[in-house]
Amino acid sequence: MVQIIGDAISGKEVRSLPQSLWRAEQIRALEREWAEREGLALYTLMERAGAALRTYATHHWPHSRCWWIFTGPGNNGGDGYVLARLARQLGLEPQVIALRDPTELTGDARRAADEWLATGGTVVAAEAGELGRLPAPDLVVDALLGTGVHTRLSPLMTKIVATINGLQVPVLSVDLPSGLNADTGCAMGAVVRASRTLTFIGIKQGMLTADGVDCVGHLDCDPLGVSVPPGWQAAAERIDYPSQYPRLTPRQRSSHKGSHGKVLLVGGNAGMQGAIVLAARACLRAGAGLVRVCQHPDQLPASLYQAELMGSQGGDEERWASVRVVGPGLGQDEWGRRHFESFVNEQVPLVLDADGLNWLAQCPRHQDNWVLTPHPGEAARLLGCTIAEIAADRFAAVQRLQQRFGGVVLLKGAGTLIHDGKGMALCDEGNPGMASGGMGDLLSGIIAALLAQGWSAAEATRLGAVIHGEAADLAAADGERGMLASDLLPFIRRLVNPDTITS
């Protein structure tokens, strides 16, 4: 069952979500396999879903009585009919507003509708214009479409979604906000903007990226008693700081600065020194032993901004560094091109970002020693497509990037995605305050520092992503708007030392 845990002091709700993320067809296959294994009808899950929704709604909106339950033509609508019947048993006033006449339904949805009607329940047609005659709702339940949406919504459905979004009351979406593609996270034209979503069996991967992050509201999951059999592979793994920080084990007491790597950062062309300095400072705060900056000779020494940073010594950087970062503030002029060609090779682990990625788009190659960290615009240039095509399926985009360029690829954005050639991870950390200059430079520095300290490329990228996002969440305590990249630096140090937080 979904875990609803109240903090007795602060009143803050704590959510416990599974790490596995699934595609819609995988969930349907899990349901069929469970029913066959248990010898039960799939209608059992519909009954359980309705009961879970009733418990969930009465917990979160205990004073609500008039529920408008919008039902669709499939099993999502069937869940809504079961909920209506169970809510009426509590003495509540559910009003079923149906997209399709109940007599036209089939399968389990028809059975659920018939049981609702048999108890004296009534149905209002969604397109009949009769909503104004109903008592005003204090809760809306979206049980319209669920996971089966793969094309743009019809004009009628678009109008219904607009009606739901225009009501000034809380909205509970059943399993998935209607209009959201469960696999890609894209809105299929219109989409319900839920206050809360209670999803069933497992989290659909599209709920935590792209448009999903704005539509689901507060997300909870109820497995309905369905367990995942051995051997089933999830589509992606949800990662966050709590799931990853156990990798950050304490250092050995005998360690010294040479034990934790030497990182060279290449960039900081004329007028863009801030990018390389931010990346270098994050690299120091994430624990790299020694950090050197190779920047345009017209720039002031980086040590003026952070005394612990070393400058370029001219010619010995390739032999000195155990890890490199190429790209922050690199520029796209001759100086940038020359340094890209000099420092991007297969000799040492490498993080490639910003203009490093733009140069890679012009000079494509496949290497397995690097971590690529594109935002959607850079990803589009690398793949020779549009940003809209990247946004249409971020999961497919990051997989294509990894296949074409090798190594580990991190696709930035709401619901950052990581693909290492073996599996997909989605970082469930961060906030809109990160939409400001310099944030990506910090991420490059953090990942490089973790590589320098001995984590593999896949581990360093996952750890770097969650540290970066969690640092932003901590910094956002003072507000998301106006948050600067440099505001994250003190929190990065705390987060790479979890023993100081948990002790």
Short mmCIF file of N, CA and C in Angstrom, two decimals, residues 23-136:
data_model
loop_
_atom_site.label_atom_id
_atom_site.label_comp_id
_atom_site.label_asym_id
_atom_site.label_seq_id
_atom_site.Cartn_x
_atom_site.Cartn_y
_atom_site.Cartn_z
N ARG A 23 7.74 1.03 -18.29
CA ARG A 23 6.94 1.44 -19.43
C ARG A 23 5.52 0.89 -19.26
N ALA A 24 4.57 1.51 -19.95
CA ALA A 24 3.16 1.14 -19.76
C ALA A 24 2.90 -0.32 -20.10
N GLU A 25 3.49 -0.81 -21.18
CA GLU A 25 3.25 -2.19 -21.57
C GLU A 25 3.83 -3.17 -20.55
N GLN A 26 4.91 -2.80 -19.90
CA GLN A 26 5.46 -3.65 -18.85
C GLN A 26 4.49 -3.78 -17.69
N ILE A 27 3.84 -2.68 -17.33
CA ILE A 27 2.86 -2.72 -16.25
C ILE A 27 1.69 -3.62 -16.62
N ARG A 28 1.23 -3.50 -17.86
CA ARG A 28 0.11 -4.35 -18.28
C ARG A 28 0.52 -5.83 -18.26
N ALA A 29 1.76 -6.11 -18.66
CA ALA A 29 2.24 -7.49 -18.63
C ALA A 29 2.37 -7.99 -17.20
N LEU A 30 2.81 -7.13 -16.29
CA LEU A 30 2.90 -7.51 -14.87
C LEU A 30 1.52 -7.86 -14.32
N GLU A 31 0.52 -7.07 -14.69
CA GLU A 31 -0.84 -7.35 -14.23
C GLU A 31 -1.33 -8.71 -14.73
N ARG A 32 -1.10 -8.97 -16.01
CA ARG A 32 -1.54 -10.26 -16.57
C ARG A 32 -0.81 -11.42 -15.91
N GLU A 33 0.49 -11.27 -15.73
CA GLU A 33 1.28 -12.35 -15.12
C GLU A 33 0.83 -12.60 -13.69
N TRP A 34 0.55 -11.51 -12.95
CA TRP A 34 0.10 -11.64 -11.55
C TRP A 34 -1.24 -12.37 -11.50
N ALA A 35 -2.19 -11.98 -12.35
CA ALA A 35 -3.51 -12.60 -12.33
C ALA A 35 -3.42 -14.09 -12.63
N GLU A 36 -2.58 -14.45 -13.60
CA GLU A 36 -2.42 -15.87 -13.93
C GLU A 36 -1.76 -16.63 -12.79
N ARG A 37 -0.74 -16.02 -12.20
CA ARG A 37 -0.02 -16.69 -11.11
C ARG A 37 -0.90 -16.89 -9.88
N GLU A 38 -1.72 -15.87 -9.57
CA GLU A 38 -2.55 -15.92 -8.37
C GLU A 38 -3.90 -16.61 -8.63
N GLY A 39 -4.22 -16.84 -9.88
CA GLY A 39 -5.51 -17.44 -10.20
C GLY A 39 -6.67 -16.52 -9.91
N LEU A 40 -6.47 -15.22 -10.10
CA LEU A 40 -7.50 -14.24 -9.83
C LEU A 40 -7.84 -13.47 -11.10
N ALA A 41 -9.02 -12.89 -11.12
CA ALA A 41 -9.43 -12.07 -12.26
C ALA A 41 -8.79 -10.70 -12.15
N LEU A 42 -8.53 -10.09 -13.29
CA LEU A 42 -7.96 -8.74 -13.29
C LEU A 42 -8.90 -7.74 -12.63
N TYR A 43 -10.19 -8.07 -12.58
CA TYR A 43 -11.14 -7.16 -11.93
C TYR A 43 -10.78 -6.97 -10.45
N THR A 44 -10.09 -7.95 -9.88
CA THR A 44 -9.64 -7.81 -8.49
C THR A 44 -8.78 -6.57 -8.33
N LEU A 45 -7.90 -6.32 -9.31
CA LEU A 45 -7.05 -5.13 -9.24
C LEU A 45 -7.86 -3.85 -9.35
N MET A 46 -8.94 -3.89 -10.15
CA MET A 46 -9.79 -2.70 -10.26
C MET A 46 -10.47 -2.41 -8.93
N GLU A 47 -10.92 -3.46 -8.25
CA GLU A 47 -11.52 -3.28 -6.93
C GLU A 47 -10.50 -2.73 -5.94
N ARG A 48 -9.29 -3.26 -5.99
CA ARG A 48 -8.25 -2.78 -5.08
C ARG A 48 -7.89 -1.33 -5.38
N ALA A 49 -7.85 -0.98 -6.66
CA ALA A 49 -7.53 0.39 -7.04
C ALA A 49 -8.59 1.35 -6.52
N GLY A 50 -9.86 0.98 -6.67
CA GLY A 50 -10.93 1.83 -6.17
C GLY A 50 -10.85 2.02 -4.66
N ALA A 51 -10.55 0.92 -3.95
CA ALA A 51 -10.44 1.01 -2.50
C ALA A 51 -9.26 1.88 -2.09
N ALA A 52 -8.12 1.73 -2.80
CA ALA A 52 -6.95 2.55 -2.49
C ALA A 52 -7.24 4.02 -2.74
N LEU A 53 -7.95 4.32 -3.81
CA LEU A 53 -8.30 5.71 -4.12
C LEU A 53 -9.20 6.30 -3.05
N ARG A 54 -10.16 5.51 -2.59
CA ARG A 54 -11.06 6.01 -1.53
C ARG A 54 -10.26 6.35 -0.27
N THR A 55 -9.38 5.44 0.15
CA THR A 55 -8.57 5.69 1.34
C THR A 55 -7.69 6.91 1.15
N TYR A 56 -7.10 7.02 -0.03
CA TYR A 56 -6.18 8.12 -0.32
C TYR A 56 -6.92 9.46 -0.32
N ALA A 57 -8.05 9.50 -0.99
CA ALA A 57 -8.79 10.76 -1.09
C ALA A 57 -9.33 11.21 0.26
N THR A 58 -9.88 10.29 1.03
CA THR A 58 -10.43 10.67 2.33
C THR A 58 -9.33 11.06 3.31
N HIS A 59 -8.11 10.52 3.11
CA HIS A 59 -6.98 10.92 3.96
C HIS A 59 -6.54 12.34 3.65
N HIS A 60 -6.38 12.65 2.37
CA HIS A 60 -5.82 13.95 2.00
C HIS A 60 -6.85 15.06 1.95
N TRP A 61 -8.10 14.71 1.69
CA TRP A 61 -9.16 15.73 1.65
C TRP A 61 -10.31 15.27 2.54
N PRO A 62 -10.07 15.19 3.84
CA PRO A 62 -11.06 14.58 4.75
C PRO A 62 -12.38 15.35 4.83
N HIS A 63 -12.38 16.63 4.46
CA HIS A 63 -13.62 17.41 4.57
C HIS A 63 -14.37 17.51 3.25
N SER A 64 -13.83 16.89 2.21
CA SER A 64 -14.53 16.94 0.93
C SER A 64 -15.70 15.97 0.92
N ARG A 65 -16.79 16.37 0.25
CA ARG A 65 -17.97 15.50 0.19
C ARG A 65 -18.47 15.32 -1.24
N CYS A 66 -18.42 16.39 -2.02
CA CYS A 66 -18.92 16.31 -3.39
C CYS A 66 -17.75 16.08 -4.34
N TRP A 67 -17.66 14.86 -4.86
CA TRP A 67 -16.56 14.50 -5.76
C TRP A 67 -17.10 14.42 -7.19
N TRP A 68 -16.48 15.14 -8.09
CA TRP A 68 -16.74 14.95 -9.50
C TRP A 68 -15.74 13.93 -10.03
N ILE A 69 -16.21 12.78 -10.44
CA ILE A 69 -15.34 11.71 -10.93
C ILE A 69 -15.52 11.59 -12.43
N PHE A 70 -14.53 12.04 -13.18
CA PHE A 70 -14.57 11.96 -14.64
C PHE A 70 -14.06 10.59 -15.07
N THR A 71 -14.90 9.85 -15.79
CA THR A 71 -14.53 8.49 -16.18
C THR A 71 -14.38 8.39 -17.70
N GLY A 72 -13.38 7.62 -18.11
CA GLY A 72 -13.12 7.41 -19.53
C GLY A 72 -13.63 6.06 -20.01
N PRO A 73 -13.24 5.67 -21.23
CA PRO A 73 -13.81 4.48 -21.85
C PRO A 73 -13.10 3.17 -21.50
N GLY A 74 -12.00 3.23 -20.75
CA GLY A 74 -11.23 2.02 -20.48
C GLY A 74 -11.17 1.69 -19.00
N ASN A 75 -10.13 0.94 -18.63
CA ASN A 75 -10.01 0.48 -17.25
C ASN A 75 -9.75 1.62 -16.26
N ASN A 76 -9.15 2.71 -16.72
CA ASN A 76 -8.99 3.86 -15.85
C ASN A 76 -10.36 4.38 -15.43
N GLY A 77 -11.27 4.43 -16.39
CA GLY A 77 -12.65 4.81 -16.06
C GLY A 77 -13.31 3.80 -15.13
N GLY A 78 -12.98 2.51 -15.32
CA GLY A 78 -13.51 1.49 -14.42
C GLY A 78 -13.08 1.72 -12.99
N ASP A 79 -11.83 2.13 -12.79
CA ASP A 79 -11.36 2.48 -11.44
C ASP A 79 -12.23 3.59 -10.86
N GLY A 80 -12.59 4.56 -11.71
CA GLY A 80 -13.41 5.66 -11.25
C GLY A 80 -14.80 5.22 -10.82
N TYR A 81 -15.39 4.27 -11.56
CA TYR A 81 -16.71 3.76 -11.18
C TYR A 81 -16.65 3.01 -9.84
N VAL A 82 -15.61 2.22 -9.65
CA VAL A 82 -15.47 1.52 -8.36
C VAL A 82 -15.32 2.53 -7.24
N LEU A 83 -14.50 3.56 -7.45
CA LEU A 83 -14.33 4.60 -6.45
C LEU A 83 -15.66 5.27 -6.12
N ALA A 84 -16.46 5.57 -7.14
CA ALA A 84 -17.75 6.22 -6.90
C ALA A 84 -18.64 5.35 -6.01
N ARG A 85 -18.69 4.06 -6.32
CA ARG A 85 -19.53 3.15 -5.53
C ARG A 85 -19.06 3.08 -4.08
N LEU A 86 -17.75 2.98 -3.87
CA LEU A 86 -17.22 2.88 -2.52
C LEU A 86 -17.36 4.20 -1.76
N ALA A 87 -17.21 5.32 -2.47
CA ALA A 87 -17.37 6.62 -1.82
C ALA A 87 -18.81 6.82 -1.35
N ARG A 88 -19.75 6.35 -2.17
CA ARG A 88 -21.16 6.48 -1.79
C ARG A 88 -21.47 5.67 -0.53
N GLN A 89 -20.78 4.55 -0.35
CA GLN A 89 -20.99 3.74 0.85
C GLN A 89 -20.59 4.49 2.11
N LEU A 90 -19.70 5.49 1.96
CA LEU A 90 -19.27 6.30 3.10
C LEU A 90 -20.20 7.47 3.35
N GLY A 91 -21.20 7.61 2.51
CA GLY A 91 -22.12 8.74 2.67
C GLY A 91 -21.67 9.97 1.92
N LEU A 92 -20.65 9.84 1.07
CA LEU A 92 -20.20 10.98 0.27
C LEU A 92 -21.11 11.16 -0.94
N GLU A 93 -20.86 12.19 -1.72
CA GLU A 93 -21.73 12.54 -2.84
C GLU A 93 -20.94 12.52 -4.15
N PRO A 94 -20.58 11.33 -4.64
CA PRO A 94 -19.84 11.28 -5.91
C PRO A 94 -20.76 11.53 -7.10
N GLN A 95 -20.27 12.33 -8.04
CA GLN A 95 -20.98 12.60 -9.28
C GLN A 95 -20.13 12.04 -10.42
N VAL A 96 -20.61 11.03 -11.11
CA VAL A 96 -19.86 10.44 -12.21
C VAL A 96 -20.16 11.20 -13.50
N ILE A 97 -19.10 11.68 -14.12
CA ILE A 97 -19.20 12.42 -15.38
C ILE A 97 -18.46 11.59 -16.42
N ALA A 98 -19.21 11.00 -17.34
CA ALA A 98 -18.65 9.97 -18.21
C ALA A 98 -18.36 10.48 -19.62
N LEU A 99 -17.19 10.10 -20.11
CA LEU A 99 -16.85 10.40 -21.50
C LEU A 99 -17.67 9.54 -22.46
N ARG A 100 -18.00 8.32 -22.03
CA ARG A 100 -18.75 7.40 -22.89
C ARG A 100 -19.92 6.82 -22.11
N ASP A 101 -21.02 6.60 -22.79
CA ASP A 101 -22.19 5.99 -22.15
C ASP A 101 -21.80 4.64 -21.55
N PRO A 102 -22.20 4.36 -20.30
CA PRO A 102 -21.80 3.10 -19.66
C PRO A 102 -22.20 1.87 -20.46
N THR A 103 -23.28 1.94 -21.20
CA THR A 103 -23.71 0.76 -21.96
C THR A 103 -22.78 0.45 -23.13
N GLU A 104 -21.91 1.37 -23.48
CA GLU A 104 -20.98 1.17 -24.58
C GLU A 104 -19.62 0.64 -24.10
N LEU A 105 -19.45 0.54 -22.80
CA LEU A 105 -18.19 0.04 -22.26
C LEU A 105 -18.11 -1.47 -22.41
N THR A 106 -16.90 -2.00 -22.30
CA THR A 106 -16.70 -3.45 -22.39
C THR A 106 -15.80 -3.92 -21.25
N GLY A 107 -15.75 -5.22 -21.07
CA GLY A 107 -14.84 -5.83 -20.12
C GLY A 107 -15.06 -5.39 -18.69
N ASP A 108 -13.95 -5.23 -17.95
CA ASP A 108 -14.02 -4.89 -16.53
C ASP A 108 -14.60 -3.50 -16.31
N ALA A 109 -14.34 -2.58 -17.25
CA ALA A 109 -14.91 -1.25 -17.11
C ALA A 109 -16.44 -1.31 -17.14
N ARG A 110 -16.98 -2.14 -18.01
CA ARG A 110 -18.45 -2.30 -18.08
C ARG A 110 -18.97 -2.88 -16.77
N ARG A 111 -18.30 -3.87 -16.25
CA ARG A 111 -18.73 -4.48 -14.98
C ARG A 111 -18.74 -3.44 -13.86
N ALA A 112 -17.69 -2.62 -13.79
CA ALA A 112 -17.62 -1.60 -12.74
C ALA A 112 -18.75 -0.59 -12.89
N ALA A 113 -19.04 -0.20 -14.15
CA ALA A 113 -20.11 0.76 -14.38
C ALA A 113 -21.47 0.15 -14.02
N ASP A 114 -21.69 -1.10 -14.37
CA ASP A 114 -22.96 -1.76 -14.05
C ASP A 114 -23.17 -1.84 -12.55
N GLU A 115 -22.11 -2.14 -11.80
CA GLU A 115 -22.25 -2.22 -10.34
C GLU A 115 -22.56 -0.85 -9.74
N TRP A 116 -22.00 0.20 -10.33
CA TRP A 116 -22.32 1.54 -9.87
C TRP A 116 -23.79 1.86 -10.13
N LEU A 117 -24.26 1.55 -11.32
CA LEU A 117 -25.65 1.83 -11.65
C LEU A 117 -26.61 0.98 -10.83
N ALA A 118 -26.21 -0.24 -10.51
CA ALA A 118 -27.07 -1.14 -9.74
C ALA A 118 -27.30 -0.64 -8.32
N THR A 119 -26.39 0.17 -7.81
CA THR A 119 -26.55 0.72 -6.46
C THR A 119 -27.35 2.02 -6.47
N GLY A 120 -27.84 2.40 -7.63
CA GLY A 120 -28.61 3.64 -7.73
C GLY A 120 -27.81 4.82 -8.20
N GLY A 121 -26.55 4.58 -8.58
CA GLY A 121 -25.73 5.66 -9.07
C GLY A 121 -26.19 6.17 -10.42
N THR A 122 -25.89 7.41 -10.70
CA THR A 122 -26.26 8.02 -11.98
C THR A 122 -25.02 8.51 -12.69
N VAL A 123 -25.20 8.77 -13.98
CA VAL A 123 -24.09 9.21 -14.82
C VAL A 123 -24.52 10.44 -15.60
N VAL A 124 -23.63 11.42 -15.64
CA VAL A 124 -23.82 12.62 -16.46
C VAL A 124 -22.87 12.55 -17.63
N ALA A 125 -23.38 12.80 -18.83
CA ALA A 125 -22.52 12.76 -20.02
C ALA A 125 -21.62 13.99 -20.04
N ALA A 126 -20.35 13.74 -20.30
CA ALA A 126 -19.37 14.82 -20.24
C ALA A 126 -19.64 15.88 -21.30
N GLU A 127 -20.19 15.48 -22.45
CA GLU A 127 -20.38 16.44 -23.54
C GLU A 127 -21.76 17.07 -23.54
N ALA A 128 -22.59 16.79 -22.57
CA ALA A 128 -23.98 17.25 -22.61
C ALA A 128 -24.17 18.67 -22.10
N GLY A 129 -23.14 19.25 -21.54
CA GLY A 129 -23.25 20.61 -21.03
C GLY A 129 -24.07 20.72 -19.77
N GLU A 130 -24.16 19.63 -19.01
CA GLU A 130 -25.00 19.63 -17.80
C GLU A 130 -24.19 19.84 -16.52
N LEU A 131 -22.89 20.11 -16.64
CA LEU A 131 -22.08 20.22 -15.44
C LEU A 131 -22.53 21.38 -14.56
N GLY A 132 -23.05 22.42 -15.19
CA GLY A 132 -23.49 23.58 -14.41
C GLY A 132 -24.67 23.27 -13.51
N ARG A 133 -25.37 22.16 -13.77
CA ARG A 133 -26.50 21.79 -12.93
C ARG A 133 -26.09 20.97 -11.71
N LEU A 134 -24.86 20.50 -11.72
CA LEU A 134 -24.39 19.66 -10.61
C LEU A 134 -23.96 20.52 -9.43
N PRO A 135 -24.06 20.00 -8.21
CA PRO A 135 -23.51 20.74 -7.07
C PRO A 135 -22.01 20.94 -7.25
N ALA A 136 -21.51 22.07 -6.83
CA ALA A 136 -20.10 22.41 -7.02
C ALA A 136 -19.21 21.37 -6.32
#
